[in-house]
């Protein structure tokens, strides 16, 4: 049940759009192509199992974990309430 001027199902549409955007962003970040034998960041060899599991990988596990911790999530505010727009 949507409130105000929103149609029924609008909230679920917002949730679906948010999930869809997150999936598309994750797919865009996935590496492709030929894997590197040595890490682009630290120069250490990338394990063969990692190269097989992640085609196109360019970083070792340690460097990738560090990069993932630094990643900032930028989201879209899909809430249409007046309060969320005033923040």
GROMACS .gro file of N, CA and C in nm:
model
  261
    1UNK      N    1   0.084  -0.118   0.000
    1UNK     CA    2   0.000   0.000   0.000
    1UNK      C    3   0.088   0.124   0.000
    2UNK      N    4   0.076   0.206  -0.098
    2UNK     CA    5   0.150   0.332  -0.105
    2UNK      C    6   0.067   0.441  -0.039
    3UNK      N    7   0.133   0.544   0.006
    3UNK     CA    8   0.062   0.653   0.073
    3UNK      C    9   0.070   0.780  -0.010
    4UNK      N   10  -0.015   0.876   0.024
    4UNK     CA   11  -0.012   1.004  -0.045
    4UNK      C   12  -0.053   0.991  -0.190
    5UNK      N   13   0.025   1.053  -0.278
    5UNK     CA   14  -0.006   1.053  -0.420
    5UNK      C   15   0.055   0.933  -0.494
    6UNK      N   16   0.135   0.854  -0.425
    6UNK     CA   17   0.201   0.741  -0.490
    6UNK      C   18   0.099   0.631  -0.522
    7UNK      N   19   0.122   0.564  -0.632
    7UNK     CA   20   0.034   0.454  -0.670
    7UNK      C   21   0.070   0.330  -0.590
    8UNK      N   22  -0.020   0.235  -0.586
    8UNK     CA   23   0.008   0.109  -0.518
    8UNK      C   24   0.124   0.039  -0.588
    9UNK      N   25   0.215  -0.015  -0.509
    9UNK     CA   26   0.330  -0.086  -0.563
    9UNK      C   27   0.450   0.003  -0.588
   10UNK      N   28   0.439   0.132  -0.562
   10UNK     CA   29   0.550   0.224  -0.588
   10UNK      C   30   0.671   0.194  -0.499
   11UNK      N   31   0.647   0.156  -0.376
   11UNK     CA   32   0.756   0.125  -0.284
   11UNK      C   33   0.832   0.003  -0.333
   12UNK      N   34   0.760  -0.099  -0.375
   12UNK     CA   35   0.826  -0.219  -0.427
   12UNK      C   36   0.905  -0.188  -0.553
   13UNK      N   37   0.852  -0.099  -0.637
   13UNK     CA   38   0.926  -0.058  -0.758
   13UNK      C   39   1.058   0.008  -0.720
   14UNK      N   40   1.058   0.090  -0.616
   14UNK     CA   41   1.180   0.155  -0.570
   14UNK      C   42   1.281   0.051  -0.520
   15UNK      N   43   1.234  -0.047  -0.447
   15UNK     CA   44   1.321  -0.153  -0.396
   15UNK      C   45   1.379  -0.232  -0.513
   16UNK      N   46   1.295  -0.268  -0.608
   16UNK     CA   47   1.341  -0.344  -0.725
   16UNK      C   48   1.446  -0.266  -0.804
   17UNK      N   49   1.423  -0.135  -0.821
   17UNK     CA   50   1.519  -0.052  -0.894
   17UNK      C   51   1.652  -0.043  -0.822
   18UNK      N   52   1.649  -0.033  -0.690
   18UNK     CA   53   1.772  -0.026  -0.611
   18UNK      C   54   1.852  -0.155  -0.624
   19UNK      N   55   1.785  -0.268  -0.615
   19UNK     CA   56   1.852  -0.398  -0.628
   19UNK      C   57   1.908  -0.414  -0.769
   20UNK      N   58   1.829  -0.378  -0.869
   20UNK     CA   59   1.874  -0.389  -1.008
   20UNK      C   60   1.997  -0.303  -1.034
   21UNK      N   61   1.997  -0.181  -0.982
   21UNK     CA   62   2.114  -0.092  -0.997
   21UNK      C   63   2.238  -0.151  -0.932
   22UNK      N   64   2.222  -0.209  -0.814
   22UNK     CA   65   2.335  -0.269  -0.743
   22UNK      C   66   2.392  -0.388  -0.820
   23UNK      N   67   2.305  -0.468  -0.878
   23UNK     CA   68   2.351  -0.584  -0.956
   23UNK      C   69   2.424  -0.537  -1.081
   24UNK      N   70   2.371  -0.437  -1.150
   24UNK     CA   71   2.437  -0.385  -1.270
   24UNK      C   72   2.573  -0.324  -1.236
   25UNK      N   73   2.582  -0.254  -1.124
   25UNK     CA   74   2.710  -0.195  -1.083
   25UNK      C   75   2.812  -0.303  -1.051
   26UNK      N   76   2.769  -0.408  -0.980
   26UNK     CA   77   2.860  -0.518  -0.946
   26UNK      C   78   2.909  -0.589  -1.072
   27UNK      N   79   2.820  -0.610  -1.168
   27UNK     CA   80   2.860  -0.676  -1.292
   27UNK      C   81   2.958  -0.590  -1.371
   28UNK      N   82   2.940  -0.459  -1.367
   28UNK     CA   83   3.029  -0.369  -1.439
   28UNK      C   84   3.169  -0.369  -1.378
   29UNK      N   85   3.179  -0.393  -1.248
   29UNK     CA   86   3.309  -0.395  -1.180
   29UNK      C   87   3.383  -0.526  -1.197
   30UNK      N   88   3.314  -0.630  -1.243
   30UNK     CA   89   3.378  -0.761  -1.257
   30UNK      C   90   3.482  -0.756  -1.368
   31UNK      N   91   3.599  -0.814  -1.342
   31UNK     CA   92   3.703  -0.814  -1.445
   31UNK      C   93   3.667  -0.908  -1.560
   32UNK      N   94   3.727  -0.881  -1.675
   32UNK     CA   95   3.707  -0.970  -1.790
   32UNK      C   96   3.836  -0.972  -1.871
   33UNK      N   97   3.846  -1.066  -1.959
   33UNK     CA   98   3.966  -1.078  -2.040
   33UNK      C   99   4.067  -1.173  -1.979
   34UNK      N  100   4.194  -1.153  -2.015
   34UNK     CA  101   4.300  -1.240  -1.967
   34UNK      C  102   4.350  -1.194  -1.830
   35UNK      N  103   4.372  -1.288  -1.741
   35UNK     CA  104   4.421  -1.257  -1.606
   35UNK      C  105   4.569  -1.224  -1.608
   36UNK      N  106   4.608  -1.139  -1.517
   36UNK     CA  107   4.750  -1.106  -1.501
   36UNK      C  108   4.816  -1.213  -1.415
   37UNK      N  109   4.942  -1.238  -1.437
   37UNK     CA  110   5.014  -1.335  -1.355
   37UNK      C  111   5.066  -1.270  -1.227
   38UNK      N  112   5.095  -1.140  -1.235
   38UNK     CA  113   5.142  -1.066  -1.118
   38UNK      C  114   5.044  -0.952  -1.089
   39UNK      N  115   5.030  -0.921  -0.962
   39UNK     CA  116   4.939  -0.815  -0.918
   39UNK      C  117   4.981  -0.680  -0.975
   40UNK      N  118   4.886  -0.605  -1.029
   40UNK     CA  119   4.914  -0.473  -1.084
   40UNK      C  120   4.955  -0.374  -0.975
   41UNK      N  121   4.915  -0.397  -0.851
   41UNK     CA  122   4.941  -0.301  -0.743
   41UNK      C  123   5.070  -0.330  -0.666
   42UNK      N  124   5.090  -0.455  -0.629
   42UNK     CA  125   5.207  -0.486  -0.545
   42UNK      C  126   5.314  -0.568  -0.617
   43UNK      N  127   5.280  -0.626  -0.732
   43UNK     CA  128   5.377  -0.702  -0.808
   43UNK      C  129   5.393  -0.846  -0.765
   44UNK      N  130   5.324  -0.888  -0.661
   44UNK     CA  131   5.332  -1.028  -0.615
   44UNK      C  132   5.257  -1.119  -0.712
   45UNK      N  133   5.298  -1.245  -0.723
   45UNK     CA  134   5.228  -1.339  -0.811
   45UNK      C  135   5.083  -1.361  -0.764
   46UNK      N  136   4.992  -1.371  -0.860
   46UNK     CA  137   4.852  -1.401  -0.830
   46UNK      C  138   4.838  -1.553  -0.836
   47UNK      N  139   4.776  -1.610  -0.735
   47UNK     CA  140   4.760  -1.755  -0.727
   47UNK      C  141   4.684  -1.808  -0.849
   48UNK      N  142   4.728  -1.923  -0.898
   48UNK     CA  143   4.666  -1.982  -1.016
   48UNK      C  144   4.518  -2.010  -0.994
   49UNK      N  145   4.483  -2.056  -0.874
   49UNK     CA  146   4.341  -2.084  -0.845
   49UNK      C  147   4.257  -1.957  -0.856
   50UNK      N  148   4.312  -1.843  -0.813
   50UNK     CA  149   4.241  -1.716  -0.823
   50UNK      C  150   4.226  -1.676  -0.971
   51UNK      N  151   4.329  -1.695  -1.050
   51UNK     CA  152   4.323  -1.660  -1.192
   51UNK      C  153   4.219  -1.745  -1.265
   52UNK      N  154   4.205  -1.869  -1.224
   52UNK     CA  155   4.106  -1.958  -1.285
   52UNK      C  156   3.965  -1.921  -1.240
   53UNK      N  157   3.951  -1.890  -1.111
   53UNK     CA  158   3.819  -1.861  -1.054
   53UNK      C  159   3.764  -1.726  -1.100
   54UNK      N  160   3.853  -1.628  -1.121
   54UNK     CA  161   3.810  -1.493  -1.158
   54UNK      C  162   3.878  -1.454  -1.289
   55UNK      N  163   3.817  -1.484  -1.402
   55UNK     CA  164   3.879  -1.450  -1.531
   55UNK      C  165   3.901  -1.298  -1.541
   56UNK      N  166   4.019  -1.259  -1.584
   56UNK     CA  167   4.050  -1.117  -1.601
   56UNK      C  168   4.099  -1.049  -1.476
   57UNK      N  169   4.130  -1.127  -1.372
   57UNK     CA  170   4.173  -1.068  -1.245
   57UNK      C  171   4.307  -0.997  -1.264
   58UNK      N  172   4.324  -0.881  -1.199
   58UNK     CA  173   4.445  -0.802  -1.213
   58UNK      C  174   4.516  -0.779  -1.080
   59UNK      N  175   4.452  -0.818  -0.969
   59UNK     CA  176   4.510  -0.794  -0.837
   59UNK      C  177   4.510  -0.921  -0.753
   60UNK      N  178   4.604  -0.926  -0.657
   60UNK     CA  179   4.608  -1.039  -0.564
   60UNK      C  180   4.494  -1.023  -0.462
   61UNK      N  181   4.473  -1.125  -0.383
   61UNK     CA  182   4.364  -1.124  -0.286
   61UNK      C  183   4.381  -1.011  -0.184
   62UNK      N  184   4.503  -0.993  -0.133
   62UNK     CA  185   4.526  -0.889  -0.031
   62UNK      C  186   4.499  -0.749  -0.086
   63UNK      N  187   4.549  -0.720  -0.206
   63UNK     CA  188   4.527  -0.587  -0.265
   63UNK      C  189   4.380  -0.565  -0.298
   64UNK      N  190   4.312  -0.670  -0.346
   64UNK     CA  191   4.170  -0.655  -0.378
   64UNK      C  192   4.088  -0.633  -0.252
   65UNK      N  193   4.122  -0.701  -0.144
   65UNK     CA  194   4.050  -0.681  -0.018
   65UNK      C  195   4.067  -0.538   0.031
   66UNK      N  196   4.188  -0.484   0.017
   66UNK     CA  197   4.213  -0.346   0.057
   66UNK      C  198   4.134  -0.248  -0.030
   67UNK      N  199   4.129  -0.274  -0.160
   67UNK     CA  200   4.052  -0.188  -0.250
   67UNK      C  201   3.903  -0.194  -0.218
   68UNK      N  202   3.852  -0.313  -0.185
   68UNK     CA  203   3.711  -0.328  -0.154
   68UNK      C  204   3.673  -0.253  -0.027
   69UNK      N  205   3.764  -0.247   0.070
   69UNK     CA  206   3.735  -0.174   0.194
   69UNK      C  207   3.729  -0.023   0.170
   70UNK      N  208   3.801   0.025   0.071
   70UNK     CA  209   3.805   0.169   0.042
   70UNK      C  210   3.690   0.214  -0.047
   71UNK      N  211   3.621   0.120  -0.109
   71UNK     CA  212   3.514   0.155  -0.203
   71UNK      C  213   3.401   0.227  -0.129
   72UNK      N  214   3.358   0.336  -0.187
   72UNK     CA  215   3.250   0.417  -0.130
   72UNK      C  216   3.123   0.386  -0.206
   73UNK      N  217   3.019   0.356  -0.132
   73UNK     CA  218   2.891   0.330  -0.194
   73UNK      C  219   2.816   0.461  -0.216
   74UNK      N  220   2.792   0.496  -0.338
   74UNK     CA  221   2.713   0.613  -0.371
   74UNK      C  222   2.577   0.564  -0.414
   75UNK      N  223   2.476   0.603  -0.341
   75UNK     CA  224   2.343   0.555  -0.370
   75UNK      C  225   2.252   0.665  -0.420
   76UNK      N  226   2.140   0.623  -0.469
   76UNK     CA  227   2.038   0.717  -0.515
   76UNK      C  228   1.928   0.717  -0.412
   77UNK      N  229   1.889   0.835  -0.369
   77UNK     CA  230   1.780   0.847  -0.274
   77UNK      C  231   1.649   0.839  -0.351
   78UNK      N  232   1.584   0.724  -0.341
   78UNK     CA  233   1.459   0.707  -0.415
   78UNK      C  234   1.337   0.733  -0.327
   79UNK      N  235   1.362   0.772  -0.204
   79UNK     CA  236   1.248   0.801  -0.118
   79UNK      C  237   1.187   0.934  -0.161
   80UNK      N  238   1.059   0.936  -0.175
   80UNK     CA  239   0.993   1.056  -0.223
   80UNK      C  240   0.934   1.142  -0.112
   81UNK      N  241   0.964   1.110   0.013
   81UNK     CA  242   0.904   1.188   0.121
   81UNK      C  243   0.969   1.324   0.133
   82UNK      N  244   0.895   1.418   0.181
   82UNK     CA  245   0.944   1.554   0.197
   82UNK      C  246   1.061   1.558   0.294
   83UNK      N  247   1.056   1.478   0.401
   83UNK     CA  248   1.163   1.477   0.500
   83UNK      C  249   1.296   1.434   0.439
   84UNK      N  250   1.295   1.333   0.350
   84UNK     CA  251   1.420   1.286   0.293
   84UNK      C  252   1.479   1.388   0.196
   85UNK      N  253   1.395   1.472   0.139
   85UNK     CA  254   1.445   1.573   0.047
   85UNK      C  255   1.501   1.696   0.120
   86UNK      N  256   1.463   1.713   0.245
   86UNK     CA  257   1.509   1.828   0.322
   86UNK      C  258   1.644   1.805   0.385
   87UNK      N  259   1.693   1.682   0.389
   87UNK     CA  260   1.820   1.653   0.456
   87UNK      C  261   1.936   1.702   0.378
   0.00000   0.00000   0.00000
